[in-house]
PDB file of C-alpha atoms and ligand atoms in Angstrom:
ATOM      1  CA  UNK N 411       8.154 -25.494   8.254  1.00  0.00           C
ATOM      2  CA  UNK N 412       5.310 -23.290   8.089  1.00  0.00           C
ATOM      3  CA  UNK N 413       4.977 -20.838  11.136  1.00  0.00           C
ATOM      4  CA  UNK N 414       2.274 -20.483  13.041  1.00  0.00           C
ATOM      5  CA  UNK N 415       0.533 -17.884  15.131  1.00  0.00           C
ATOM      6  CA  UNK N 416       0.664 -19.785  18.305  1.00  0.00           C
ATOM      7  CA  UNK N 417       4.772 -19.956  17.769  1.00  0.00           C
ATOM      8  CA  UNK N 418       4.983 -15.941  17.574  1.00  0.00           C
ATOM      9  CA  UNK N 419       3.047 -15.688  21.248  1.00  0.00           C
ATOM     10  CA  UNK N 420       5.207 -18.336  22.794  1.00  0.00           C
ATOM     11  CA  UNK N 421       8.560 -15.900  21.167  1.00  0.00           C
ATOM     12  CA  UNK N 422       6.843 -13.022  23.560  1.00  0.00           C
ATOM     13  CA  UNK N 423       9.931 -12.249  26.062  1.00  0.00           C
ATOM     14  CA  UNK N 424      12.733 -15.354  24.590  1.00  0.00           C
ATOM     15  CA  UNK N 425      13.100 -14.199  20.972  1.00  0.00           C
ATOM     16  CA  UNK N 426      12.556 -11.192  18.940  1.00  0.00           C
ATOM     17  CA  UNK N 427      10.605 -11.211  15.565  1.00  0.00           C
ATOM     18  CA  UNK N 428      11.526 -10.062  12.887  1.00  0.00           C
ATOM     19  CA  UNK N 429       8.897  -8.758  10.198  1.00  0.00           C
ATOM     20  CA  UNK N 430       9.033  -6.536   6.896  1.00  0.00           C
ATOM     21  CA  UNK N 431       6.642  -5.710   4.521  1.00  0.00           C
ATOM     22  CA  UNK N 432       6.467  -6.967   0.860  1.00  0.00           C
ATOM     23  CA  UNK N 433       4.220  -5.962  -1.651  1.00  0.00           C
ATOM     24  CA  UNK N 434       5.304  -8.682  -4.948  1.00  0.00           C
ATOM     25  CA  UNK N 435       6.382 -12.507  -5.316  1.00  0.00           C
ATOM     26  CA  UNK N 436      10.620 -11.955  -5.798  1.00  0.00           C
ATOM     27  CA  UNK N 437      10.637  -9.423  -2.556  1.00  0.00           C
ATOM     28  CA  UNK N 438       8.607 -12.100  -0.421  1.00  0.00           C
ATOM     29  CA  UNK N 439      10.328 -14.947  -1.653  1.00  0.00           C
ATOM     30  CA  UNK N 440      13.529 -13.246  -0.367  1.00  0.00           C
ATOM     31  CA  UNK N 441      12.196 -11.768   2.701  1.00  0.00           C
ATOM     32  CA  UNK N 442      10.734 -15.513   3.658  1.00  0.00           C
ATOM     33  CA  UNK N 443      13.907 -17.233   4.885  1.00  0.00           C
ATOM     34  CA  UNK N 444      14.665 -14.208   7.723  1.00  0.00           C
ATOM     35  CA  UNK N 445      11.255 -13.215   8.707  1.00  0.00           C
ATOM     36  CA  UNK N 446       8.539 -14.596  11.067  1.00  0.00           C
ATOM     37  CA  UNK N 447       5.791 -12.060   9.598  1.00  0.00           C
ATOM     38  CA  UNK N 448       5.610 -10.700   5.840  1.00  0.00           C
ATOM     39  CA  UNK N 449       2.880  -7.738   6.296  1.00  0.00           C
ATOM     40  CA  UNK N 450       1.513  -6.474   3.239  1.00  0.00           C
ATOM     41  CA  UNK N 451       1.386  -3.069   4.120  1.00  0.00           C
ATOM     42  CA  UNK N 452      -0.982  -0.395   2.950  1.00  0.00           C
ATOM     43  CA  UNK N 453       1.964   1.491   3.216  1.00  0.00           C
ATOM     44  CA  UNK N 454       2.216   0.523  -0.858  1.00  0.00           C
ATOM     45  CA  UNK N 455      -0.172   3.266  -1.471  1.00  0.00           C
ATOM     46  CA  UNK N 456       2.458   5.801  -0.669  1.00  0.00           C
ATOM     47  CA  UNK N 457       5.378   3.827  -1.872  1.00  0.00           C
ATOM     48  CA  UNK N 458       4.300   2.418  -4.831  1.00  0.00           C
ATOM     49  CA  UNK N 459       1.678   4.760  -6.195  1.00  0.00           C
ATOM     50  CA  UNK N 460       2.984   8.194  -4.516  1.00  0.00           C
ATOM     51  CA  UNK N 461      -1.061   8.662  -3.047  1.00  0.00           C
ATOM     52  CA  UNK N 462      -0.833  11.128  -0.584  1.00  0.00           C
ATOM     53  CA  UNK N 463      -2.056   8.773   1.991  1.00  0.00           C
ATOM     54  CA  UNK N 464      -3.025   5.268   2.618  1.00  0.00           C
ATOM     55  CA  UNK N 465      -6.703   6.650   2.794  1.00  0.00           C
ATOM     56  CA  UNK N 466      -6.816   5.916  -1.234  1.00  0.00           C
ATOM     57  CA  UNK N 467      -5.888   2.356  -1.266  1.00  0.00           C
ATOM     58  CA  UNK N 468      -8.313   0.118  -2.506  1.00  0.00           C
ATOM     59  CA  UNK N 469      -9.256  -3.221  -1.425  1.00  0.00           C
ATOM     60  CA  UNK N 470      -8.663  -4.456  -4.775  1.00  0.00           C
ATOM     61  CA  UNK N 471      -5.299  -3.092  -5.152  1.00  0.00           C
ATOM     62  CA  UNK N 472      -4.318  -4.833  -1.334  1.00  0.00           C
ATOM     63  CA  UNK N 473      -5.790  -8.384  -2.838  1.00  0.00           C
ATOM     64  CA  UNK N 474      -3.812  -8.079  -6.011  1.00  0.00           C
ATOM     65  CA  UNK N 475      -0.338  -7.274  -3.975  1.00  0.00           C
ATOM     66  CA  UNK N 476      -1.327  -9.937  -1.649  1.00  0.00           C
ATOM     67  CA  UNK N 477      -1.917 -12.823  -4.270  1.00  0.00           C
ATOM     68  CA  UNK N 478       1.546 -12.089  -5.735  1.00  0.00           C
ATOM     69  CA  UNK N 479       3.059 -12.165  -2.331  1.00  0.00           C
ATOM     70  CA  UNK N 480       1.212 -14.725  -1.259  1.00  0.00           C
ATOM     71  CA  UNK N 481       3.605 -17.090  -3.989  1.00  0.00           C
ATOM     72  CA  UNK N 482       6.542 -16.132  -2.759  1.00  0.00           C
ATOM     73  CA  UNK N 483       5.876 -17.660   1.059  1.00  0.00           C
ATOM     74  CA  UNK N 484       6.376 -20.798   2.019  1.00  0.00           C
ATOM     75  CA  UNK N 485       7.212 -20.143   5.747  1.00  0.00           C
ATOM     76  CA  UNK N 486       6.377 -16.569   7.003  1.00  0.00           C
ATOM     77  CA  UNK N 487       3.115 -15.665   8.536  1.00  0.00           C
ATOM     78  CA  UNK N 488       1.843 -13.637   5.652  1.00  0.00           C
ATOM     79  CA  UNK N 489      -0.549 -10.735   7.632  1.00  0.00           C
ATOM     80  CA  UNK N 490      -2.849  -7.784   4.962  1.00  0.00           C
ATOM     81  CA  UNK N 491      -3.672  -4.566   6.232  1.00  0.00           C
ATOM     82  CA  UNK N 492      -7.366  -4.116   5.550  1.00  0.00           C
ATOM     83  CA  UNK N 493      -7.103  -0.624   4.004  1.00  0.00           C
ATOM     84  CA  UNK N 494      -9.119   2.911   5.003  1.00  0.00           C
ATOM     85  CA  UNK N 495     -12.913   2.239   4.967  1.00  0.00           C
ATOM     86  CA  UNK N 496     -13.291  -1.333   4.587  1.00  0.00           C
ATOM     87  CA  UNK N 497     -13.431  -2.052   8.202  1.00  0.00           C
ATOM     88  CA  UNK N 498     -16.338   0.722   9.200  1.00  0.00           C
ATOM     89  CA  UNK N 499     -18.576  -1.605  11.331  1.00  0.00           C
ATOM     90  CA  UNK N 500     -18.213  -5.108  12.022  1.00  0.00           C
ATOM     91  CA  UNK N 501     -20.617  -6.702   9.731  1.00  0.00           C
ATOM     92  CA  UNK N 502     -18.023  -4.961   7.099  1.00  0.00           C
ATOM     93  CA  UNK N 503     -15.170  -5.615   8.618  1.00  0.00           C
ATOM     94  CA  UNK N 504     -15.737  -9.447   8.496  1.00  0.00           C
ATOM     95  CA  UNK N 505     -17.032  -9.563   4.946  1.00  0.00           C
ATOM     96  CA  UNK N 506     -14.449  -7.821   3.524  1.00  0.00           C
ATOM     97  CA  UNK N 507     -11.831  -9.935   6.010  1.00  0.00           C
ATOM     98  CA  UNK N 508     -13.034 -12.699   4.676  1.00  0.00           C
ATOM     99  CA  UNK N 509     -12.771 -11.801   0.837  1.00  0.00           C
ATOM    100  CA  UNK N 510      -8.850 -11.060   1.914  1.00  0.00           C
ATOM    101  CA  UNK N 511      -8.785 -14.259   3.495  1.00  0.00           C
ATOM    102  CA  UNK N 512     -10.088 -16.553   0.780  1.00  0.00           C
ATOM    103  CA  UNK N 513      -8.713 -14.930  -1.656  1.00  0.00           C
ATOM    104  CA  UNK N 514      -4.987 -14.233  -0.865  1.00  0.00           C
ATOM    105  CA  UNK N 515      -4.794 -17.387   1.789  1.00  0.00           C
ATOM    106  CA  UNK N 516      -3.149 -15.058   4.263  1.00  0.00           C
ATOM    107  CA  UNK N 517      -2.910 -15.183   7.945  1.00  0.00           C
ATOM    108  CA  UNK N 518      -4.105 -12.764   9.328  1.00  0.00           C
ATOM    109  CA  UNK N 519      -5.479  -9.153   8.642  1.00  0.00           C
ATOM    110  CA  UNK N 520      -3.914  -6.250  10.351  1.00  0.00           C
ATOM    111  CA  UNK N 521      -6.472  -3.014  11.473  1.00  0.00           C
ATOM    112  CA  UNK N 522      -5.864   0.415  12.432  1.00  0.00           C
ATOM    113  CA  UNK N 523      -7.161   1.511  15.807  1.00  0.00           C
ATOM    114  CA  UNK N 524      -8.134   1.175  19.393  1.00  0.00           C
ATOM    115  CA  UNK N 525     -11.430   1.724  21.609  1.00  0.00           C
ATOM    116  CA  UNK N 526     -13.125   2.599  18.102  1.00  0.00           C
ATOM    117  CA  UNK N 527     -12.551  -0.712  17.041  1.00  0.00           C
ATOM    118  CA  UNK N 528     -12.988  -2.908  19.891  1.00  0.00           C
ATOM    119  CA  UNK N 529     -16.101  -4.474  18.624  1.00  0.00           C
ATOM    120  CA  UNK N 530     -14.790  -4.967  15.238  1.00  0.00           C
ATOM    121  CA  UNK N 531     -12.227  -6.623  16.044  1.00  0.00           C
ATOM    122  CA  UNK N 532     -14.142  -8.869  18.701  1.00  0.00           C
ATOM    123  CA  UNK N 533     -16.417  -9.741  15.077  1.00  0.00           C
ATOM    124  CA  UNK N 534     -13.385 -10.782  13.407  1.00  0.00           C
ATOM    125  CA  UNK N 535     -12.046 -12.776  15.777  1.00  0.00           C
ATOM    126  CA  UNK N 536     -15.525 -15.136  16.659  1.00  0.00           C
ATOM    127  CA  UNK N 537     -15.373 -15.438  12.869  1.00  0.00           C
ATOM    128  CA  UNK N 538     -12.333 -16.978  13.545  1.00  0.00           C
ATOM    129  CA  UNK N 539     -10.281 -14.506  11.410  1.00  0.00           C
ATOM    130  CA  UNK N 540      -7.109 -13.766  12.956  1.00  0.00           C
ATOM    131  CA  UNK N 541      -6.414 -10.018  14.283  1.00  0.00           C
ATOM    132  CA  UNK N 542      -2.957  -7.921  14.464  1.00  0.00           C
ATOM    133  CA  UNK N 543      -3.970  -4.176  15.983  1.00  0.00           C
ATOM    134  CA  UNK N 544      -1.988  -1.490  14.839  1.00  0.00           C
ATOM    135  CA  UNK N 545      -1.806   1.986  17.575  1.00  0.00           C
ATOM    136  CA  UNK N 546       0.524   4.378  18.062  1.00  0.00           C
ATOM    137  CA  UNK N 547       0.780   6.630  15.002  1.00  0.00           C
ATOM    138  CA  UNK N 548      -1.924   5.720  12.858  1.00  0.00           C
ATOM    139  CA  UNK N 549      -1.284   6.978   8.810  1.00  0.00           C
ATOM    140  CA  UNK N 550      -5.018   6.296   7.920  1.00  0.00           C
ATOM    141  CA  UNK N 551      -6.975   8.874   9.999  1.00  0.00           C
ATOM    142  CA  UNK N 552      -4.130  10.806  11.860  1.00  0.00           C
ATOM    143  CA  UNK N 553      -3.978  13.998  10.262  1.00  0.00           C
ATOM    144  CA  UNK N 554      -0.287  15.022  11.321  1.00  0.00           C
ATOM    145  CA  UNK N 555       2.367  12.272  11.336  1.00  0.00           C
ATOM    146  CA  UNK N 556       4.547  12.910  14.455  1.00  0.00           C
ATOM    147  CA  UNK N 557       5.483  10.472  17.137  1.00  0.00           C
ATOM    148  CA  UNK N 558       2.964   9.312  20.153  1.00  0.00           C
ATOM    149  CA  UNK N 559       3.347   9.443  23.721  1.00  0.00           C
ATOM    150  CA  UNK N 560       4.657  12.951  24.933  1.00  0.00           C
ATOM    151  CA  UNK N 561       1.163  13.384  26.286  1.00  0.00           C
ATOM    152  CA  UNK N 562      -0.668  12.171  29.426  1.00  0.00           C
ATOM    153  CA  UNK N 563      -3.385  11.765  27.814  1.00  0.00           C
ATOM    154  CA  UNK N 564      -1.846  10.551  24.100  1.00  0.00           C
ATOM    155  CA  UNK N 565      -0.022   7.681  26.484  1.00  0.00           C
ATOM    156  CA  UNK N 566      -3.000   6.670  28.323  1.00  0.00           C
ATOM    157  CA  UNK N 567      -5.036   6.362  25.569  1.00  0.00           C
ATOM    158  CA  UNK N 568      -2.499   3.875  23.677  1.00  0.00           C
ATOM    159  CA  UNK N 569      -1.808   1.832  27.074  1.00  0.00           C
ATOM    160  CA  UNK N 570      -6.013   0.947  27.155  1.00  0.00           C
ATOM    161  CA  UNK N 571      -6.189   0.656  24.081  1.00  0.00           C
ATOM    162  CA  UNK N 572      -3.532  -1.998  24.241  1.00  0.00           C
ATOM    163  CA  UNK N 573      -5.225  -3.850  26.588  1.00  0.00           C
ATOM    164  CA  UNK N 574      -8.789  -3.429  24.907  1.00  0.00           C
ATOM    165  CA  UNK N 575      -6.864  -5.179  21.649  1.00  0.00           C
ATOM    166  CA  UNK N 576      -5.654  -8.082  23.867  1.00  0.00           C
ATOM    167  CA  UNK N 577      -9.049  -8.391  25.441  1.00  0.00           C
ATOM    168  CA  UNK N 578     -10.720  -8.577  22.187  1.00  0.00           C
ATOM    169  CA  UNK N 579      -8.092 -11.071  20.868  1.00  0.00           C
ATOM    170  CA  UNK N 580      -5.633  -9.344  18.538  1.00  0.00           C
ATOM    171  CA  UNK N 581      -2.290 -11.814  18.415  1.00  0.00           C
ATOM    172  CA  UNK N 582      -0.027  -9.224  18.181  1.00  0.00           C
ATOM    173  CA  UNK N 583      -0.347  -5.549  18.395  1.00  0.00           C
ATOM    174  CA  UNK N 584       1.941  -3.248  16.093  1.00  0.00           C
ATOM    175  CA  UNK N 585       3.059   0.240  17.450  1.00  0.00           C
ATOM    176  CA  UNK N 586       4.088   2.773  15.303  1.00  0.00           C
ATOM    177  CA  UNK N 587       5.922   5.863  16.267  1.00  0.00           C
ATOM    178  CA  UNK N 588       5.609   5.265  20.083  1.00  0.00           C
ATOM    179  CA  UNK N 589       8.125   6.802  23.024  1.00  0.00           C
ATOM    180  CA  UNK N 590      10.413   4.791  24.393  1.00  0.00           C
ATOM    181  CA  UNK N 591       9.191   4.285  27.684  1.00  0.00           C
ATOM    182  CA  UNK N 592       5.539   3.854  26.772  1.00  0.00           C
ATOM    183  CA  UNK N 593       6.562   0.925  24.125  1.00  0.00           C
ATOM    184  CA  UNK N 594       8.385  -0.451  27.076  1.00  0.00           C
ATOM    185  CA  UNK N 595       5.194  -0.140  29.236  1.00  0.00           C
ATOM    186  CA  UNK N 596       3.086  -1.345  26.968  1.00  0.00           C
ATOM    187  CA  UNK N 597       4.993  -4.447  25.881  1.00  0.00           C
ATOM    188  CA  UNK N 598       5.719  -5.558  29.682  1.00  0.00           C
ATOM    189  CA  UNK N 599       1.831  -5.117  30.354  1.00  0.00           C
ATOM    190  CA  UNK N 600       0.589  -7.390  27.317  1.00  0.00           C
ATOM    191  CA  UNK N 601       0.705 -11.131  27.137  1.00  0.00           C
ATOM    192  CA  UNK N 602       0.971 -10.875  23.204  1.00  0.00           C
ATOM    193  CA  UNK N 603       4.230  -9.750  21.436  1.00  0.00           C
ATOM    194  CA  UNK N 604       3.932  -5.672  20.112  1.00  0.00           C
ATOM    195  CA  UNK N 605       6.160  -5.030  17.020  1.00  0.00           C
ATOM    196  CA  UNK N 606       7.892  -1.816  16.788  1.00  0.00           C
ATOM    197  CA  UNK N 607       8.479   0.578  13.989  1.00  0.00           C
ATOM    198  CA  UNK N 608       9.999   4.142  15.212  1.00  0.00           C
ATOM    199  CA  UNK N 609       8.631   2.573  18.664  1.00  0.00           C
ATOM    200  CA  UNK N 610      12.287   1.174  20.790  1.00  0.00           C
ATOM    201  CA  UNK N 611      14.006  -1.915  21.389  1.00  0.00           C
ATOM    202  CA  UNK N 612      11.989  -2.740  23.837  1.00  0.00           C
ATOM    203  CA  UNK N 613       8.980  -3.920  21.003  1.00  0.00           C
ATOM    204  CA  UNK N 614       9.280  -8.098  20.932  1.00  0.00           C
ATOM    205  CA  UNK N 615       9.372  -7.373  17.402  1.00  0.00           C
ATOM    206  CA  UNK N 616      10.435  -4.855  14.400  1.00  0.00           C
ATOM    207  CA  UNK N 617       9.245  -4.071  11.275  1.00  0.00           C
ATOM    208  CA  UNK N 618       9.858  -2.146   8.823  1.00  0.00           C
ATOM    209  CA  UNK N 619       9.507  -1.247   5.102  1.00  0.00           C
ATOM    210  CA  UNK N 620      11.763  -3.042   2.685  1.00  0.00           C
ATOM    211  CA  UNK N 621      12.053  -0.420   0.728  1.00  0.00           C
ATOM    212  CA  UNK N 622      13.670   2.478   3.485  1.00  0.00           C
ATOM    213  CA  UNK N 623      15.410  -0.760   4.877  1.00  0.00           C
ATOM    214  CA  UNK N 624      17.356  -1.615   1.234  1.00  0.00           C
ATOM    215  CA  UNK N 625      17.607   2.187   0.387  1.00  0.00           C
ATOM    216  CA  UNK N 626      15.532   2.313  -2.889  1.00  0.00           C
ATOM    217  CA  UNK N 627      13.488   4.778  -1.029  1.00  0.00           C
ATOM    218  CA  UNK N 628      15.544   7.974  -1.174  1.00  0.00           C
ATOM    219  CA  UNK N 629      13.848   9.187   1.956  1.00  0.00           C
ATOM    220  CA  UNK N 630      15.877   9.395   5.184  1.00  0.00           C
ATOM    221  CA  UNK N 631      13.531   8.743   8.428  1.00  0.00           C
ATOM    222  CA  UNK N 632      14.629   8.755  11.342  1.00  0.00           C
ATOM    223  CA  UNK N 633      13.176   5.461  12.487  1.00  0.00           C
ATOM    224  CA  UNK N 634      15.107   3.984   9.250  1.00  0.00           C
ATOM    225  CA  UNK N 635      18.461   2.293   9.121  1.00  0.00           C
ATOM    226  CA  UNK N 636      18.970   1.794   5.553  1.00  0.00           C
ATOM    227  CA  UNK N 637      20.965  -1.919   5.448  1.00  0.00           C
ATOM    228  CA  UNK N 638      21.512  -1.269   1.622  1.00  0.00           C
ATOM    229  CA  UNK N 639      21.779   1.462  -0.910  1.00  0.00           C
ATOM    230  CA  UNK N 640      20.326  -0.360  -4.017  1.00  0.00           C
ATOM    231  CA  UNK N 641      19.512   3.006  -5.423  1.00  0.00           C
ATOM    232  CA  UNK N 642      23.472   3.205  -6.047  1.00  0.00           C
ATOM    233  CA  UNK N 643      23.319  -0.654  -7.314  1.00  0.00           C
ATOM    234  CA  UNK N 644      20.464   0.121  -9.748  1.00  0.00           C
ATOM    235  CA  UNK N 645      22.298   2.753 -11.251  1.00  0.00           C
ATOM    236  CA  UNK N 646      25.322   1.256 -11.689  1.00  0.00           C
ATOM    237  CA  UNK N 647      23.684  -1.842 -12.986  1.00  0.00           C
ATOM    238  CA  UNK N 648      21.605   0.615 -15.341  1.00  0.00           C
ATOM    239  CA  UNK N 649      24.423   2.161 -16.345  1.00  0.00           C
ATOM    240  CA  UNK N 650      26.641  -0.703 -17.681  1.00  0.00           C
ATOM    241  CA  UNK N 651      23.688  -1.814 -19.400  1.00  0.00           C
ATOM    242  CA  UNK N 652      23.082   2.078 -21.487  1.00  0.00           C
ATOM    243  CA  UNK N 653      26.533   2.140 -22.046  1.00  0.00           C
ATOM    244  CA  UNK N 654      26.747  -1.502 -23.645  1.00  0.00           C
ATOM    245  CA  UNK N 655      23.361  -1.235 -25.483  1.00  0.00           C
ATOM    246  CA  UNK N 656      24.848   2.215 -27.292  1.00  0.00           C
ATOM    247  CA  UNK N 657      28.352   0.668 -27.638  1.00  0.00           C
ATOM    248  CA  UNK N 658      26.525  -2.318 -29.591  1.00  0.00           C
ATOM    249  CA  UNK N 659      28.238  -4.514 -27.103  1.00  0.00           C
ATOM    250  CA  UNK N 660      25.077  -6.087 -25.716  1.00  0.00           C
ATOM    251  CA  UNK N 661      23.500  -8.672 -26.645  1.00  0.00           C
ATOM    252  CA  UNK N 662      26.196 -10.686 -27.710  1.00  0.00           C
ATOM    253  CA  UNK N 663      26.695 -13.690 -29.061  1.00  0.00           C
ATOM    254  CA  UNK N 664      25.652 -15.783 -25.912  1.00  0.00           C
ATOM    255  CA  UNK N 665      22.464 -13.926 -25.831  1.00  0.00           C
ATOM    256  CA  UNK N 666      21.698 -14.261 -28.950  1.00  0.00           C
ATOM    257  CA  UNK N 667      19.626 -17.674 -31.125  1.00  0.00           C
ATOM    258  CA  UNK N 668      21.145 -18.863 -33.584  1.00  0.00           C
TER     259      UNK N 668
HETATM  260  O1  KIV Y1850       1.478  -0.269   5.955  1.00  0.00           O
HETATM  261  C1  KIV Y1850       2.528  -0.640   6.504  1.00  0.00           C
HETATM  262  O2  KIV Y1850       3.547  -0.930   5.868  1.00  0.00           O
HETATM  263  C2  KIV Y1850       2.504  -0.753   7.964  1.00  0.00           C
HETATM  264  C3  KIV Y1850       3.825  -0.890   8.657  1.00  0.00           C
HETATM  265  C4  KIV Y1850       4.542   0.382   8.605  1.00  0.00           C
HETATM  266  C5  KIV Y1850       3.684  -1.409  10.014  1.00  0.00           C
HETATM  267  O3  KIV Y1850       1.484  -0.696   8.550  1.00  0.00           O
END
């Protein structure tokens, strides 16, 4: 059955959820039986196209990831980051929500930000679009990517923000890179459900991206536990193949017409 929105709130503080990002059809279509929320993270722009930050991915290039994705759902909340300067003011924000929206039949759109974007989001959501936040670390306009919350003033900051999301009617807030004890705080003072990445076990969620989580990105992070090392199953896979092709032992007869 097809989840809804109003299932992940009722989850807040009885079940975790579980969420990954996908970027293609196959991945989704996998990730679909074990997830509540596929995000189509802008996180592709460094993962799949080595940009040096999520700052150069396109609108375009989200909708195209997010029609292929979009095939491979049948249950998942399927949520799209709106990427790095398509959400400047609100009258933006909601066309270009709305292009996502009609054209990859997602969810939900997922925006960067706090106080900045209060009245953004408060647009999106009386144009009935539905709103994940996003605080914490923040990889389209922080300029240094370390964790959040040492400072007083860092950690207040992310706690009203928090509540500003809720207020203007996010349904979930993600936090990225956040101190233990301020995810805590922050997740015990919001009605909605936060989703951690590099942010505790005290999130009501995680996510993460499938690619650190199956090992086929050879980065080590510490907010990572790599499940799989498909990098080691690719190669051997690759291998037998080379080996075969050279040794004229594939394609056989079975894979052959005749
Ligand atoms: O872009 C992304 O994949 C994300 C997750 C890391 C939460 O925003």
């Amino acid at each position: 059955m097809k989840k809804k929105i109003s299932d992940l709130i009722k989850k807040k503080n009885k079940q975790k959820i579980v969420s990954l990002t996908a970027y293609s059809k196959n991945v989704a279509s996998i990730l679909d039986n074990h997830c509540d929320i596929i995000l189509v993270g802008d996180s592709l722009g460094s993962v799949l196209y080595n940009y040096k930050s999520t700052r150069e991915v396109t609108l375009n290039t989200m909708i195209e990831h997010s029609k292929s994705v979009r095939m491979g759902i049948k249950k998942s909340l399927m949520v799209v980051d709106m990427p790095h300067n398509t959400y400047r003011n609100p009258k933006e924000a909601v066309k270009n929500a709305k292009q996502i929206m009609k054209i990859t039949k997602c969810d939900g759109v997922k925006l960067e930000g706090g106080k900045k974007i209060y009245e953004t989001i408060k647009a999106l959501v009386k144009n009935k679009i539905p709103v994940m936040g996003h605080l914490g670390l923040l990889p389209q306009s922080d300029k240094t990517f370390k964790f959040k919350g040492k400072k007083k003033l860092e950690r207040n900051n992310i706690m009203r923000d928090s509540k500003l999301l809720e207020k203007a009617g996010v349904f979930s807030i993600v936090l990225e890179c956040v101190e233990t004890s301020l995810a805590k705080l922050v997740t015990q003072n919001l009605k909605i459900p936060t989703i951690g990445i590099g942010a505790s076990k005290y999130c009501d969620g995680q996510i993460l991206v499938f690619d650190d989580l199956i090992g086929l990105n050879p980065m080590n992070y510490k907010f990572v536990k790599k499940y799989a090392n498909i990098r080691n199953d690719i190669s051997k896979a690759v291998s037998n193949y080379s080996k075969e092709v050279r040794k004229i032992k594939f394609p056989n007869k079975k894979n052959s017409f005749n």
